[in-house]
Amino acid sequence: MSAPCCNAHSTVPVEVRDVRVSFDGQAVLRGVNFTVPHGQLVALIGPNGSGKTTLLRCLLGLQKISSGEIKLFGESDLKKALPRIGYVPQRLPLDRSFILSVREFLALRLHKTHNWFWQSHKKTDSLICDTLADIGVAPLLNRPLAQLSGGQLQRVLIAFSLLTKPELLLLDEPTAGVDSPGEESFYELIASIQRRHHLTVILVSHDLSMVYRHAAHVYALNGVICCEGTPEQVMNAESLKQAYGIHVAPYEHHHHVH
């Protein structure tokens, strides 16, 4: 893989070089090379157990690597880069008795609002509502977090991750708890947020049609990067077979005639 190209004004958000991770002697990542340029929505695809979530955890510093190197915004000390990163997990397991409202949960994210219990709702809302406006969370502020649907909770988690205005957003199968009819609008929401906020996004997804529609670049992972390129280059039978080890029907894009 060629060296990433940097200009004088910016550093590549994500550089992964020959990263290896093993669990109990079992290699999960076997020398992963992965680069993400500024301002792109990059998709990470691959079968279950291929190391996608492990790779995201490595980027967040939650998983120790056996060998290799990770740089975020040119910084090898990942803790220093974390304030510039937002993260949306697959799901947030909540006990039904969890009492925080959506407003209270979001208020914990910001230094100005984490003492929300001393503040009026109006003041708290004024500090968090800029982020909420385009995500559809504002009507949920009074709802208990534990009583939201899967799709509503994922929207709240996206809002939570965006409150600190990150430059890099990591999403690990963000539609895992979303009903099928809502998946497409959810991916469109993520793509619109990426464009509007000029974010760099890494999206782990099993939905190849949504990846085809919204990603600028695709990495297919199965322990190593099996193939990479534009959706058109990766979404074909031969490339998908390299990643999944079985025949996967490629996603065929049909142009609509207006």
Coordinates of C-alpha atoms in Angstrom, one line a residue:
M1 CA 0.0 0.0 0.0
S2 CA 1.4 3.4 -0.9
A3 CA 2.2 5.9 1.8
P4 CA -0.6 8.3 2.6
C5 CA -0.5 11.7 1.1
C6 CA -0.5 14.6 3.5
N7 CA -0.6 18.3 2.8
A8 CA 0.8 21.1 4.9
H9 CA -2.5 21.9 6.6
S10 CA -3.6 18.4 7.8
T11 CA -2.6 15.0 8.9
V12 CA -4.3 11.8 7.8
P13 CA -6.9 11.0 10.5
V14 CA -6.3 7.2 10.6
E15 CA -3.1 5.2 9.8
V16 CA -3.0 1.6 10.7
R17 CA 0.3 -0.3 9.9
D18 CA 0.7 -4.0 10.2
V19 CA -1.5 -4.3 13.3
R20 CA -1.9 -7.7 14.8
V21 CA -4.1 -8.8 17.7
S22 CA -4.5 -12.3 19.2
F23 CA -7.0 -13.6 21.8
D24 CA -5.8 -16.8 23.7
G25 CA -3.3 -17.5 20.9
Q26 CA -5.9 -17.1 18.2
A27 CA -5.0 -14.4 15.6
V28 CA -7.9 -12.1 15.0
L29 CA -6.0 -9.3 13.2
R30 CA -3.1 -10.6 11.1
G31 CA -1.3 -7.6 9.9
V32 CA -3.9 -5.0 9.0
N33 CA -3.0 -1.9 6.9
F34 CA -5.7 0.7 6.8
T35 CA -5.7 4.4 5.9
V36 CA -8.6 6.9 6.1
P37 CA -8.2 10.3 4.4
H38 CA -9.9 13.5 5.6
G39 CA -13.6 14.0 5.0
Q40 CA -14.6 10.6 3.6
L41 CA -17.2 8.1 4.7
V42 CA -15.2 4.8 4.7
A43 CA -17.0 1.5 5.1
L44 CA -15.5 -1.6 6.8
I45 CA -17.2 -4.8 5.7
G46 CA -16.6 -8.5 6.3
P47 CA -18.1 -11.6 7.9
N48 CA -18.8 -12.1 11.6
G49 CA -15.6 -12.7 13.5
S50 CA -13.5 -11.0 10.9
G51 CA -12.1 -8.4 13.3
K52 CA -14.1 -5.3 12.5
T53 CA -15.1 -4.4 16.1
T54 CA -11.7 -5.4 17.3
L55 CA -10.1 -3.0 14.9
L56 CA -12.4 -0.1 16.1
R57 CA -11.5 -1.0 19.7
C58 CA -7.8 -0.7 18.7
L59 CA -8.4 2.7 17.3
L60 CA -10.1 3.8 20.5
G61 CA -7.3 2.4 22.6
L62 CA -9.6 -0.1 24.2
Q63 CA -7.8 -3.1 22.8
K64 CA -4.1 -3.6 23.1
I65 CA -2.3 -4.6 19.9
S66 CA 0.3 -7.3 19.8
S67 CA 2.4 -5.5 17.2
G68 CA 2.2 -2.8 14.6
E69 CA 1.4 0.9 14.8
I70 CA -1.7 3.1 14.9
K71 CA -1.6 6.8 14.4
L72 CA -4.7 9.1 14.8
F73 CA -4.2 12.6 13.3
G74 CA -0.5 11.8 13.3
E75 CA -0.4 11.0 17.0
S76 CA 0.8 7.7 18.3
D77 CA -0.4 8.4 21.8
L78 CA -4.1 7.6 21.1
K79 CA -5.2 9.1 24.4
K80 CA -4.2 12.5 23.0
A81 CA -6.4 12.0 19.9
L82 CA -9.5 10.7 21.7
P83 CA -11.1 14.2 22.3
R84 CA -11.3 14.5 18.5
I85 CA -13.1 11.2 18.1
G86 CA -16.8 10.2 18.4
Y87 CA -17.9 6.6 18.8
V88 CA -21.3 4.9 18.4
P89 CA -21.4 1.3 19.6
Q90 CA -23.6 -1.4 18.2
R91 CA -25.9 -1.1 21.1
L92 CA -26.0 0.2 24.7
P93 CA -27.5 -2.4 27.0
L94 CA -29.8 -0.6 29.5
D95 CA -31.8 -2.0 32.4
R96 CA -35.4 -0.9 32.1
S97 CA -35.1 0.8 35.5
F98 CA -32.4 3.1 34.2
I99 CA -33.8 6.5 35.2
L100 CA -31.9 9.1 33.2
S101 CA -33.9 11.0 30.6
V102 CA -32.4 11.7 27.2
R103 CA -31.8 15.3 28.2
E104 CA -29.9 14.2 31.3
F105 CA -27.9 11.6 29.4
L106 CA -26.8 14.1 26.7
A107 CA -26.0 16.7 29.3
L108 CA -23.4 14.4 30.9
R109 CA -21.3 14.7 27.7
L110 CA -20.5 18.4 27.9
H111 CA -18.4 20.2 30.5
K112 CA -20.9 23.1 30.5
T113 CA -23.9 20.8 31.2
H114 CA -22.7 17.9 33.2
N115 CA -24.0 19.6 36.3
W116 CA -27.5 19.5 34.7
F117 CA -29.3 19.0 38.0
W118 CA -28.4 22.6 38.9
Q119 CA -29.5 24.0 35.6
S120 CA -32.9 24.8 34.1
H121 CA -34.0 22.6 31.1
K122 CA -34.0 25.8 29.0
K123 CA -30.3 26.4 29.7
T124 CA -29.3 22.8 29.2
D125 CA -31.3 22.6 25.9
S126 CA -29.7 25.8 24.6
L127 CA -26.3 24.2 25.0
I128 CA -27.1 20.8 23.3
C129 CA -29.8 21.7 20.8
D130 CA -27.5 22.8 18.0
T131 CA -26.4 19.2 17.7
L132 CA -29.9 17.8 18.0
A133 CA -31.6 19.8 15.3
D134 CA -30.8 17.5 12.4
I135 CA -30.8 14.2 14.2
G136 CA -34.5 14.0 15.3
V137 CA -33.7 13.7 19.0
A138 CA -35.2 17.0 20.3
P139 CA -38.7 15.5 20.7
L140 CA -37.2 12.7 22.9
L141 CA -35.5 14.9 25.5
N142 CA -38.0 14.2 28.3
R143 CA -38.2 10.4 27.5
P144 CA -36.5 7.9 29.8
L145 CA -33.4 6.6 27.9
A146 CA -34.3 3.0 28.9
Q147 CA -37.7 3.2 27.2
L148 CA -36.6 4.2 23.7
S149 CA -36.9 2.0 20.7
G150 CA -33.7 0.7 19.1
G151 CA -33.7 3.3 16.4
Q152 CA -34.4 6.1 18.8
L153 CA -31.6 5.0 21.1
Q154 CA -29.1 4.9 18.2
R155 CA -30.1 8.5 17.3
V156 CA -29.4 9.6 20.8
L157 CA -26.0 7.8 20.8
I158 CA -25.1 9.6 17.6
A159 CA -26.2 12.9 19.1
F160 CA -24.1 12.1 22.2
S161 CA -21.0 11.4 20.1
L162 CA -21.4 14.6 18.1
L163 CA -21.8 17.0 21.1
T164 CA -18.1 17.4 21.4
K165 CA -17.8 18.3 17.7
P166 CA -15.4 15.4 16.8
E167 CA -13.4 15.3 13.6
L168 CA -13.6 11.5 13.3
L169 CA -16.7 9.4 13.9
L170 CA -16.6 5.6 14.4
L171 CA -19.8 3.7 14.0
D172 CA -20.0 0.0 14.8
E173 CA -23.0 -1.5 12.9
P174 CA -25.2 1.5 14.0
T175 CA -28.4 -0.1 12.6
A176 CA -28.1 -3.3 14.6
G177 CA -31.1 -2.4 16.8
V178 CA -33.1 -0.6 14.1
D179 CA -36.1 -2.1 12.4
S180 CA -35.6 -2.9 8.7
P181 CA -37.9 -0.1 7.4
G182 CA -35.8 2.5 9.3
E183 CA -32.4 1.3 8.1
E184 CA -32.2 3.2 4.9
S185 CA -33.3 6.6 6.4
F186 CA -30.7 5.9 9.2
Y187 CA -27.9 5.5 6.7
E188 CA -29.0 8.6 4.9
L189 CA -29.0 10.5 8.2
I190 CA -25.4 9.3 8.8
A191 CA -24.3 10.4 5.3
S192 CA -26.0 13.8 5.6
I193 CA -24.3 14.4 9.0
Q194 CA -20.9 13.4 7.5
R195 CA -21.4 15.9 4.7
R196 CA -22.8 18.7 6.8
H197 CA -20.1 18.5 9.5
H198 CA -17.3 17.6 7.1
L199 CA -16.5 14.6 9.2
T200 CA -14.3 11.6 8.6
V201 CA -16.4 8.5 9.2
I202 CA -15.5 4.8 9.6
L203 CA -18.7 2.8 9.4
V204 CA -18.9 -1.0 10.1
S205 CA -21.8 -2.4 8.2
H206 CA -23.3 -5.7 7.0
D207 CA -25.7 -3.9 4.6
L208 CA -23.9 -4.0 1.3
S209 CA -26.5 -2.0 -0.5
M210 CA -26.2 0.9 1.9
V211 CA -22.4 0.7 1.7
Y212 CA -22.6 0.9 -2.0
R213 CA -24.9 3.9 -1.9
H214 CA -23.1 6.0 0.7
A215 CA -19.4 5.0 1.1
A216 CA -16.6 6.7 -0.8
H217 CA -14.2 3.9 -0.1
V218 CA -14.6 0.3 1.2
Y219 CA -12.3 -2.0 3.1
A220 CA -13.1 -5.7 3.2
L221 CA -11.6 -7.3 6.3
N222 CA -11.2 -10.9 7.3
G223 CA -8.2 -10.9 9.6
V224 CA -6.4 -8.9 7.0
I225 CA -7.6 -6.4 4.4
C226 CA -8.7 -8.7 1.6
C227 CA -9.6 -5.9 -0.9
E228 CA -10.2 -2.2 -0.9
G229 CA -11.4 0.4 -3.3
T230 CA -14.5 2.3 -4.4
P231 CA -17.8 0.5 -3.9
E232 CA -17.8 -0.3 -7.6
Q233 CA -14.4 -2.0 -7.3
V234 CA -15.2 -4.0 -4.1
M235 CA -18.8 -4.9 -4.6
N236 CA -18.3 -7.7 -7.1
A237 CA -18.4 -11.4 -6.7
E238 CA -14.7 -12.0 -6.8
S239 CA -13.7 -9.4 -4.3
L240 CA -16.5 -10.4 -1.9
K241 CA -15.5 -14.0 -2.1
Q242 CA -12.0 -13.0 -1.0
A243 CA -13.5 -11.4 2.1
Y244 CA -16.3 -13.8 3.0
G245 CA -14.7 -17.0 1.8
I246 CA -18.0 -18.0 0.1
H247 CA -19.9 -16.7 -2.8
V248 CA -21.8 -13.6 -1.9
A249 CA -24.1 -12.0 -4.5
P250 CA -22.7 -8.6 -5.4
Y251 CA -24.9 -5.6 -4.9
E252 CA -26.0 -4.4 -8.3
H253 CA -26.6 -0.7 -8.6
H254 CA -29.5 0.2 -10.8
H255 CA -29.7 3.8 -12.1
H256 CA -33.2 5.2 -11.9
V257 CA -34.5 7.0 -15.0
H258 CA -36.1 10.3 -14.2

